[in-house]
Amino acid sequence: MFNTTTTNTIIVRNYIILTATVMFAAIGLTDTFLAPTRTGQQDRLNNYGQVVSAGLVSYSQKLGR
């Protein structure tokens, strides 16, 4: 009796797998974006981006001359 698979059991199994996958993905994304260390990293990335932008502007001005 338990060895037979019907369409209903396949649908229920796939629904459970999909629900678990979505739950784990949502938990992982929440932990990633709400981590307290992320704000410090974001500040460092913003500062690094400004340095890289200034370097690219300087380099493009040298090429234009």
GROMACS .gro file of C-alpha atoms in nm:
model
   65
    1MET     CA    1   0.000   0.000   0.000
    2PHE     CA    2   0.279   0.243   0.085
    3ASN     CA    3   0.487   0.143  -0.216
    4THR     CA    4   0.236   0.267  -0.471
    5THR     CA    5   0.272   0.624  -0.593
    6THR     CA    6  -0.023   0.817  -0.718
    7THR     CA    7  -0.049   1.161  -0.867
    8ASN     CA    8  -0.164   1.304  -0.535
    9THR     CA    9   0.138   1.174  -0.345
   10ILE     CA   10   0.374   1.316  -0.608
   11ILE     CA   11   0.203   1.655  -0.590
   12VAL     CA   12   0.218   1.660  -0.210
   13ARG     CA   13   0.585   1.553  -0.212
   14ASN     CA   14   0.679   1.823  -0.464
   15TYR     CA   15   0.485   2.085  -0.266
   16ILE     CA   16   0.669   1.993   0.054
   17ILE     CA   17   1.006   2.008  -0.122
   18LEU     CA   18   0.922   2.345  -0.279
   19THR     CA   19   0.801   2.487   0.053
   20ALA     CA   20   1.115   2.375   0.236
   21THR     CA   21   1.337   2.520  -0.036
   22VAL     CA   22   1.162   2.858  -0.025
   23MET     CA   23   1.178   2.867   0.355
   24PHE     CA   24   1.551   2.792   0.367
   25ALA     CA   25   1.623   3.046   0.091
   26ALA     CA   26   1.423   3.314   0.271
   27ILE     CA   27   1.603   3.246   0.598
   28GLY     CA   28   1.941   3.264   0.425
   29LEU     CA   29   1.861   3.590   0.248
   30THR     CA   30   1.727   3.745   0.568
   31ASP     CA   31   2.042   3.651   0.758
   32THR     CA   32   2.256   3.790   0.478
   33PHE     CA   33   2.089   4.129   0.457
   34LEU     CA   34   2.022   4.184   0.827
   35ALA     CA   35   2.363   4.079   0.957
   36PRO     CA   36   2.521   4.347   1.181
   37THR     CA   37   2.861   4.307   1.012
   38ARG     CA   38   2.711   4.393   0.674
   39THR     CA   39   2.679   4.765   0.754
   40GLY     CA   40   3.053   4.793   0.821
   41GLN     CA   41   3.131   4.607   0.502
   42GLN     CA   42   2.896   4.830   0.306
   43ASP     CA   43   3.076   5.143   0.432
   44ARG     CA   44   3.410   4.997   0.326
   45LEU     CA   45   3.272   4.907  -0.016
   46ASN     CA   46   3.131   5.257  -0.062
   47ASN     CA   47   3.467   5.413   0.025
   48TYR     CA   48   3.650   5.173  -0.205
   49GLY     CA   49   3.409   5.259  -0.486
   50GLN     CA   50   3.485   5.628  -0.447
   51VAL     CA   51   3.860   5.561  -0.467
   52VAL     CA   52   3.819   5.348  -0.779
   53SER     CA   53   3.595   5.611  -0.941
   54ALA     CA   54   3.850   5.884  -0.872
   55GLY     CA   55   4.125   5.667  -1.020
   56LEU     CA   56   3.922   5.599  -1.334
   57VAL     CA   57   3.846   5.969  -1.380
   58SER     CA   58   4.212   6.057  -1.338
   59TYR     CA   59   4.319   5.788  -1.584
   60SER     CA   60   4.060   5.896  -1.842
   61GLN     CA   61   4.176   6.257  -1.813
   62LYS     CA   62   4.535   6.144  -1.880
   63LEU     CA   63   4.422   5.952  -2.189
   64GLY     CA   64   4.226   6.253  -2.318
   65ARG     CA   65   4.531   6.478  -2.320
   0.00000   0.00000   0.00000
